[in-house]
Each structure stands twice: as C-alpha cells, then as structure tokens.
Short mmCIF file of C-alpha atoms in Angstrom, two decimals:
data_model
loop_
_atom_site.label_atom_id
_atom_site.label_comp_id
_atom_site.label_asym_id
_atom_site.label_seq_id
_atom_site.Cartn_x
_atom_site.Cartn_y
_atom_site.Cartn_z
CA MET A 1 26.56 -91.15 -286.70
CA SER A 2 28.39 -88.17 -285.06
CA ASN A 3 29.31 -85.10 -286.99
CA PRO A 4 32.61 -85.55 -288.84
CA GLY A 5 35.59 -84.15 -286.93
CA SER A 6 33.61 -83.55 -283.77
CA ILE A 7 33.91 -85.22 -280.36
CA SER A 8 32.12 -88.50 -280.50
CA ILE A 9 29.72 -89.72 -277.76
CA SER A 10 28.84 -93.19 -276.73
CA VAL A 11 25.72 -93.57 -274.58
CA VAL A 12 25.64 -96.32 -271.99
CA ILE A 13 22.33 -97.33 -270.26
CA PRO A 14 22.24 -100.13 -267.59
CA THR A 15 18.91 -101.85 -267.33
CA VAL A 16 17.25 -104.32 -264.93
CA ASN A 17 13.63 -105.44 -265.55
CA ARG A 18 12.47 -102.16 -267.01
CA HIS A 19 11.05 -103.32 -270.22
CA GLU A 20 8.13 -100.99 -270.02
CA LYS A 21 10.51 -97.93 -269.90
CA ILE A 22 13.78 -98.68 -271.88
CA ALA A 23 12.34 -98.13 -275.39
CA ARG A 24 11.40 -94.48 -274.48
CA ALA A 25 14.98 -93.95 -273.18
CA ILE A 26 16.50 -95.12 -276.39
CA THR A 27 14.08 -93.34 -278.56
CA LYS A 28 14.65 -90.01 -276.92
CA ILE A 29 18.35 -90.30 -277.52
CA TYR A 30 17.94 -90.71 -281.23
CA GLU A 31 15.58 -87.74 -281.35
CA ASN A 32 18.50 -85.49 -280.32
CA THR A 33 19.78 -82.72 -282.51
CA ILE A 34 22.97 -84.71 -283.10
CA GLN A 35 23.36 -88.36 -283.06
CA PRO A 36 25.47 -90.62 -280.79
CA LEU A 37 28.21 -92.71 -282.13
CA GLU A 38 26.49 -95.73 -280.46
CA VAL A 39 24.05 -96.59 -277.77
CA ILE A 40 25.15 -99.51 -275.50
CA ILE A 41 22.58 -101.27 -273.33
CA VAL A 42 23.86 -103.62 -270.60
CA ASP A 43 20.98 -105.79 -269.60
CA GLN A 44 20.92 -107.52 -266.17
CA SER A 45 17.17 -108.45 -266.28
CA SER A 46 16.09 -111.66 -264.80
CA ASN A 47 13.67 -112.48 -267.60
CA HIS A 48 13.36 -112.15 -271.45
CA LEU A 49 10.94 -109.21 -271.43
CA THR A 50 13.60 -106.59 -271.80
CA PHE A 51 15.30 -108.51 -274.69
CA ASP A 52 11.88 -108.81 -276.37
CA VAL A 53 11.32 -105.02 -276.27
CA LEU A 54 14.93 -104.34 -277.43
CA LYS A 55 14.91 -106.79 -280.40
CA PRO A 56 13.82 -104.27 -283.01
CA PHE A 57 16.50 -101.88 -281.91
CA ILE A 58 19.04 -104.67 -282.07
CA GLU A 59 17.95 -105.78 -285.49
CA ASP A 60 18.05 -102.23 -286.75
CA ARG A 61 21.52 -101.76 -285.24
CA ARG A 62 20.52 -98.82 -283.31
CA ILE A 63 21.92 -100.31 -280.11
CA ILE A 64 24.89 -102.63 -278.96
CA TYR A 65 23.05 -105.12 -276.73
CA LEU A 66 25.15 -106.79 -273.93
CA LYS A 67 23.62 -109.36 -271.67
CA ASP A 68 25.13 -109.54 -268.28
CA GLU A 69 24.44 -112.40 -265.78
CA GLY A 70 25.89 -110.44 -262.88
CA THR A 71 24.30 -107.70 -260.69
CA GLY A 72 25.18 -104.09 -259.84
CA ALA A 73 24.80 -100.81 -261.52
CA ALA A 74 28.54 -99.98 -261.24
CA ARG A 75 29.41 -103.35 -262.93
CA SER A 76 26.92 -102.57 -265.72
CA ARG A 77 28.48 -99.11 -266.37
CA ASN A 78 31.98 -100.59 -266.31
CA ILE A 79 30.98 -103.21 -268.86
CA GLY A 80 29.31 -100.52 -270.98
CA TRP A 81 32.22 -98.03 -271.14
CA LYS A 82 34.71 -100.84 -271.75
CA HIS A 83 32.79 -101.68 -275.02
CA ALA A 84 32.46 -98.05 -275.97
CA SER A 85 34.32 -96.31 -278.79
CA GLY A 86 33.42 -92.63 -278.39
CA ASP A 87 35.63 -89.95 -276.92
CA ILE A 88 32.95 -89.27 -274.39
CA VAL A 89 30.87 -91.85 -272.59
CA ALA A 90 27.46 -90.44 -271.41
CA PHE A 91 25.60 -92.41 -268.90
CA THR A 92 21.78 -92.25 -268.17
CA ASP A 93 19.12 -94.56 -266.67
CA ASP A 94 16.67 -96.92 -268.27
CA ASP A 95 13.53 -95.09 -266.84
CA ALA A 96 14.71 -91.61 -267.63
CA TRP A 97 14.64 -89.65 -270.85
CA VAL A 98 17.08 -87.05 -272.14
CA ASP A 99 16.33 -83.61 -273.57
CA SER A 100 16.64 -83.16 -277.33
CA GLU A 101 19.79 -81.15 -277.06
CA TRP A 102 21.44 -83.35 -274.44
CA LEU A 103 24.14 -84.82 -276.76
CA GLN A 104 24.91 -81.50 -278.39
CA THR A 105 25.29 -79.79 -275.03
CA ILE A 106 27.67 -82.58 -273.82
CA GLN A 107 29.71 -82.27 -277.05
CA GLU A 108 29.94 -78.52 -276.81
CA SER A 109 30.88 -78.57 -273.16
CA PHE A 110 33.84 -80.87 -273.67
CA GLN A 111 35.08 -78.59 -276.48
CA ARG A 112 35.36 -75.61 -274.16
CA LYS A 113 38.92 -74.66 -273.04
CA ASP A 114 38.10 -72.73 -269.93
CA PHE A 115 37.59 -75.90 -267.84
CA ASN A 116 39.48 -79.13 -267.57
CA ILE A 117 36.38 -81.26 -267.43
CA GLY A 118 36.55 -84.57 -265.72
CA VAL A 119 32.70 -85.12 -265.25
CA LEU A 120 29.87 -83.13 -266.83
CA GLY A 121 26.37 -83.19 -265.30
CA GLY A 122 23.30 -80.88 -265.30
CA LYS A 123 19.68 -80.64 -264.44
CA ILE A 124 17.59 -83.53 -263.42
CA ILE A 125 13.90 -82.58 -263.72
CA PRO A 126 11.45 -84.76 -261.81
CA VAL A 127 8.22 -85.62 -263.80
CA TYR A 128 5.34 -86.79 -261.67
CA GLU A 129 3.46 -89.57 -263.53
CA GLU A 130 0.75 -88.97 -261.00
CA LYS A 131 0.78 -86.57 -258.07
CA SER A 132 -0.08 -87.75 -254.49
CA PRO A 133 -2.45 -85.19 -252.92
CA ASN A 134 -1.55 -86.35 -249.45
CA TRP A 135 2.30 -86.10 -249.39
CA ASN A 136 5.10 -83.80 -250.41
CA ILE A 137 8.84 -84.66 -250.05
CA PRO A 138 10.68 -82.25 -247.71
CA LYS A 139 12.79 -79.85 -249.66
CA LYS A 140 16.07 -81.06 -248.15
CA TRP A 141 15.40 -84.65 -249.39
CA ARG A 142 14.17 -83.54 -252.80
CA HIS A 143 17.38 -84.71 -254.63
CA LEU A 144 16.33 -88.30 -253.75
CA LEU A 145 13.39 -88.25 -256.28
CA PRO A 146 15.94 -87.77 -258.06
CA ALA A 147 15.96 -84.04 -258.78
CA TYR A 148 18.77 -81.49 -259.20
CA ASP A 149 18.75 -77.77 -260.36
CA GLN A 150 21.78 -75.53 -259.54
CA GLY A 151 20.37 -72.67 -261.68
CA ASP A 152 21.30 -71.42 -265.12
CA THR A 153 25.07 -70.72 -264.71
CA PHE A 154 27.71 -72.97 -266.33
CA GLY A 155 30.31 -73.87 -263.68
CA HIS A 156 31.53 -76.15 -260.89
CA TYR A 157 29.10 -78.15 -258.80
CA THR A 158 28.49 -76.29 -255.57
CA GLY A 159 28.72 -77.46 -251.95
CA ASN A 160 28.82 -81.22 -251.60
CA ALA A 161 26.83 -81.85 -254.74
CA GLU A 162 28.14 -84.20 -257.46
CA PRO A 163 26.67 -85.32 -260.83
CA ALA A 164 24.34 -88.21 -260.67
CA SER A 165 24.65 -91.18 -262.95
CA VAL A 166 21.38 -90.44 -264.71
CA ASN A 167 22.96 -87.47 -266.30
CA TYR A 168 26.72 -88.08 -266.22
CA ALA A 169 29.33 -87.66 -269.05
CA VAL A 170 33.04 -88.41 -268.78
CA ARG A 171 35.99 -88.79 -271.23
CA ARG A 172 36.51 -92.48 -271.95
CA ILE A 173 40.25 -92.05 -271.45
CA LEU A 174 39.65 -91.03 -267.92
CA LEU A 175 37.49 -94.06 -267.24
CA GLU A 176 40.34 -96.18 -268.47
CA LYS A 177 43.01 -94.34 -266.58
CA PHE A 178 41.27 -94.38 -263.24
CA SER A 179 39.80 -97.82 -263.52
CA GLY A 180 36.11 -96.81 -263.84
CA PHE A 181 33.48 -97.24 -261.08
CA ASP A 182 34.08 -98.90 -257.79
CA GLU A 183 31.80 -102.00 -257.98
CA THR A 184 31.55 -102.33 -254.22
CA LEU A 185 29.27 -99.24 -254.47
CA GLY A 186 26.07 -98.69 -256.52
CA ALA A 187 22.48 -100.07 -256.53
CA ASN A 188 22.66 -103.91 -256.53
CA ILE A 189 19.70 -106.17 -256.31
CA GLY A 190 22.06 -108.85 -254.90
CA ARG A 191 22.40 -106.73 -251.62
CA SER A 192 19.80 -106.33 -248.89
CA ILE A 193 21.38 -103.08 -247.75
CA GLN A 194 21.96 -100.87 -250.68
CA ILE A 195 25.13 -98.73 -250.98
CA PHE A 196 25.04 -96.03 -253.62
CA GLY A 197 27.65 -93.45 -254.59
CA GLU A 198 29.67 -95.08 -257.34
CA ASP A 199 29.14 -91.86 -259.48
CA ALA A 200 30.16 -89.51 -256.59
CA GLU A 201 33.17 -91.65 -255.65
CA PHE A 202 34.53 -91.61 -259.20
CA SER A 203 33.91 -87.85 -259.50
CA SER A 204 35.80 -87.37 -256.22
CA ARG A 205 38.87 -89.27 -257.60
CA LEU A 206 38.97 -87.10 -260.68
CA LYS A 207 38.57 -83.99 -258.57
CA GLN A 208 41.52 -85.07 -256.34
CA ASN A 209 43.54 -85.46 -259.64
CA GLY A 210 42.91 -81.93 -260.81
CA PHE A 211 39.91 -82.36 -263.00
CA ASP A 212 36.77 -80.12 -262.88
CA ILE A 213 33.40 -81.58 -262.06
CA VAL A 214 31.24 -79.22 -264.12
CA TYR A 215 27.41 -78.46 -264.17
CA ASN A 216 25.84 -77.33 -267.49
CA PRO A 217 22.21 -76.10 -267.10
CA GLY A 218 21.57 -77.05 -270.72
CA CYS A 219 22.43 -80.63 -269.98
CA VAL A 220 18.96 -81.85 -269.00
CA VAL A 221 17.42 -85.19 -268.14
CA TYR A 222 13.95 -86.00 -267.11
CA HIS A 223 13.22 -88.59 -264.47
CA PRO A 224 9.76 -89.98 -263.66
CA VAL A 225 8.46 -89.89 -260.19
CA PRO A 226 5.81 -92.73 -259.86
CA LEU A 227 3.26 -92.74 -257.18
CA ASN A 228 5.00 -95.42 -255.23
CA ARG A 229 7.92 -92.96 -254.52
CA GLN A 230 5.59 -90.40 -253.10
CA ASN A 231 5.25 -91.61 -249.56
CA GLN A 232 7.01 -91.61 -246.21
CA ALA A 233 7.81 -95.28 -246.40
CA PHE A 234 9.77 -94.87 -249.63
CA LEU A 235 11.61 -91.86 -248.26
CA ASN A 236 12.52 -93.73 -245.00
CA LYS A 237 13.86 -96.69 -247.03
CA ARG A 238 15.80 -94.49 -249.35
CA LEU A 239 17.34 -92.59 -246.42
CA LYS A 240 18.42 -95.73 -244.75
CA PHE A 241 20.47 -96.43 -247.83
CA GLU A 242 21.81 -92.86 -247.86
CA GLY A 243 23.10 -93.45 -244.37
CA SER A 244 24.62 -96.73 -245.27
CA THR A 245 26.24 -95.16 -248.26
CA TYR A 246 27.74 -92.32 -246.20
CA ALA A 247 29.06 -94.69 -243.55
CA TYR A 248 30.61 -97.13 -246.12
CA MET A 249 32.38 -94.38 -247.99
CA LYS A 250 33.72 -93.02 -244.72
CA ILE A 251 35.07 -96.41 -243.74
CA GLN A 252 36.72 -96.82 -247.15
CA SER A 253 38.44 -93.42 -247.02
CA LYS A 254 42.18 -93.70 -246.13
CA SER A 255 41.99 -91.21 -243.31
CA PHE A 256 39.34 -93.17 -241.36
CA ASN A 257 40.59 -95.58 -238.83
CA PHE A 258 39.05 -97.88 -236.23
CA ILE A 259 38.91 -95.08 -233.55
CA GLY A 260 37.10 -92.96 -236.11
CA VAL A 261 34.62 -95.78 -236.63
CA LEU A 262 33.94 -96.00 -232.97
CA VAL A 263 33.49 -92.31 -232.57
CA GLU A 264 31.16 -92.15 -235.60
CA THR A 265 29.25 -95.10 -234.20
CA ILE A 266 28.63 -93.52 -230.77
CA LYS A 267 27.65 -90.22 -232.41
CA SER A 268 25.24 -91.91 -234.77
CA THR A 269 23.73 -93.98 -231.84
CA PHE A 270 22.91 -90.66 -229.96
CA LYS A 271 21.58 -89.01 -233.10
CA LEU A 272 19.36 -92.06 -233.83
CA HIS A 273 17.90 -91.93 -230.30
CA HIS A 274 17.32 -88.17 -230.72
CA SER A 275 15.51 -88.65 -233.95
CA ILE A 276 13.30 -91.30 -232.47
CA LEU A 277 12.43 -89.28 -229.46
CA THR A 278 11.68 -86.19 -231.61
CA ARG A 279 9.71 -88.42 -234.02
CA LYS A 280 11.81 -87.45 -236.98
CA THR A 281 11.35 -90.83 -238.72
CA ASP A 282 13.25 -89.84 -241.88
CA GLU A 283 16.38 -88.77 -239.97
CA ALA A 284 16.04 -91.88 -237.74
CA CYS A 285 16.22 -94.09 -240.90
CA TYR A 286 19.16 -92.28 -242.12
CA PHE A 287 21.12 -92.69 -238.76
CA TYR A 288 19.90 -96.37 -238.69
CA GLY A 289 21.51 -97.08 -242.03
CA LYS A 290 24.72 -95.43 -240.89
CA LEU A 291 24.82 -97.66 -237.72
CA LEU A 292 24.20 -100.80 -239.77
CA ILE A 293 27.23 -100.26 -241.98
CA LEU A 294 29.43 -98.84 -239.28
CA VAL A 295 28.83 -102.00 -237.09
CA LYS A 296 28.86 -104.52 -239.95
CA CYS A 297 31.75 -103.20 -242.11
CA GLY A 298 33.58 -100.90 -239.73
CA ILE A 299 33.60 -102.92 -236.50
CA LEU A 300 32.87 -106.52 -237.66
CA LYS A 301 34.77 -106.18 -240.95
CA LEU A 302 32.11 -107.88 -242.86
CA ASN A 303 31.04 -107.24 -246.51
CA PRO A 304 27.95 -105.01 -246.88
#
C-alpha cells in the first residue's frame, strides 16, 4: 500500500508475448522504497505463457490482470489507466525494470509546487545483455535503443525531447480530461508499418494546455538491449518506423494541408535519393518510411 496521506501511484504495464521478462518488471516495482497502490497488467499475448508466469502474482493479489484480445500499445495503456485508482498513473514496459527509488521519486516530483507537471519522465539507461564487438549505434540514433539522459538537473525536457512510455508518469485526472492516448499511434502487431509516438503526442497536448513536461534525473528505468538490436538491419527497420511516425503526425496536425503533404513528399523524395547516392542507409530508411506514409495516408487517404 502507499503511504497514508501521500499521493498514490498506480503502475500500468502493457505486455505482449514477453513471458520471459514480465516477472522481473513486476518484482522490481515491489522492491521499491515505497509501494504502489496497485500494479495493472494489460495482456495482449497470443498464447497462455504470459498468464502462466503471472498466475502467482494474480493469486497473491500483487497485480490486477486484464486480458485484452485487441492489439496496440496505446490501447493497452488506455485500458490500464481506466482501471487505475491512483492519483498518478506511472507507465513502464514489460521488458524493462525500474530503479528502487522510482516510485518515491515520482511521488516527490508531483508534490513540488514550482512546476505544473503534466508528464514526468527521467533517465532511460540501456543495459547490454551481450555486447556486439562488430557494431556500435551512431550517437544521434542512440535514443532508439532506447536510451535517454539529459543530465542531473531537474527541469523541462530540452529541445524536441519528450518522455518515453517506458518511463512516463501522469496525473490520472489529466488522462481522463484529455481522453488518454491516441490509439491510431503506438506499436501495434496488427500493422505492417509501425507508427509510434502516442506518448509524445499526449505530452504535446498537455504542453499546449499549459502543463509542464518535466525531467527528473532520479526517475530511472533500465532497458535491456539484446544482441538482435545491435546491428544495422535493426536500426534501418527502426528508422523506417521513425520516418513513418513523423509523417503521420505531420499529416494529423491541424496546420498541415494537402499542399503541405505534396511539398513534404517532394522534399523527402529528394532526400531519399541523396541518402541512397551517399550510401547513408540509415537516413535512406528514415525517408523511405516518411514517403510510405505521406503517399498512403496523405495523398491516397488510406489508413496506415
């Protein structure tokens, strides 16, 4: 239980076919210096293996287990927060694990009066399960591991950075007021072209309504980096989806019209050709992803 009289925290974890990881995620939450009000697992797995792993946690009432037959990370998170009772809903991933002071840091952050916090995030520390000796991710793409470190100063996110859903806390009342996450965004095994960004889009909406998007260096989550993410093929695939996400969110913005789509399509076509000619395969994949969505959703008006 949470400390009496303090801000209560519900933790929501979406999961899909990660039975070998999910127990660690839950255990690390309960090893925190303060306890959550509840831990809610939304399971979209295609088999029974995740439920089998979670059964002891369900029987001990350490988690609220929700089985969902749909698909999509944004959908999972919306289901989770709608079942939450805490003042704050803290989201993390099924393959990550939180620092022992994660919950306490979230609680203390939302008690501060010097910021009108809409969303709180923090450091995402990559943990290499095994390090490839033959490949290092370029620094400018390191956030895709995922990884994030803005330093050791409490304050607003800088530049174009936004909190990532693996380390993302928000007042439940704001999720209710602003209708939660956009379910056309977010990782979804039902789509061939992935469009991420449901976390960034929600943060952007809160920022437009006067709320602060805040980074706390003490709010730490560790994320594994398996060997299969340490190669150019993975990076190229991930960058294609980054491009598709950027294009889709541009198309959805109110200020972006059909002429804007055409201009962006032409610019991206030239940039794709330049990337191919200069053998920058990672950038080529990014612009290819942009073009796919610009044509499919912006010009042809089809769903992603």
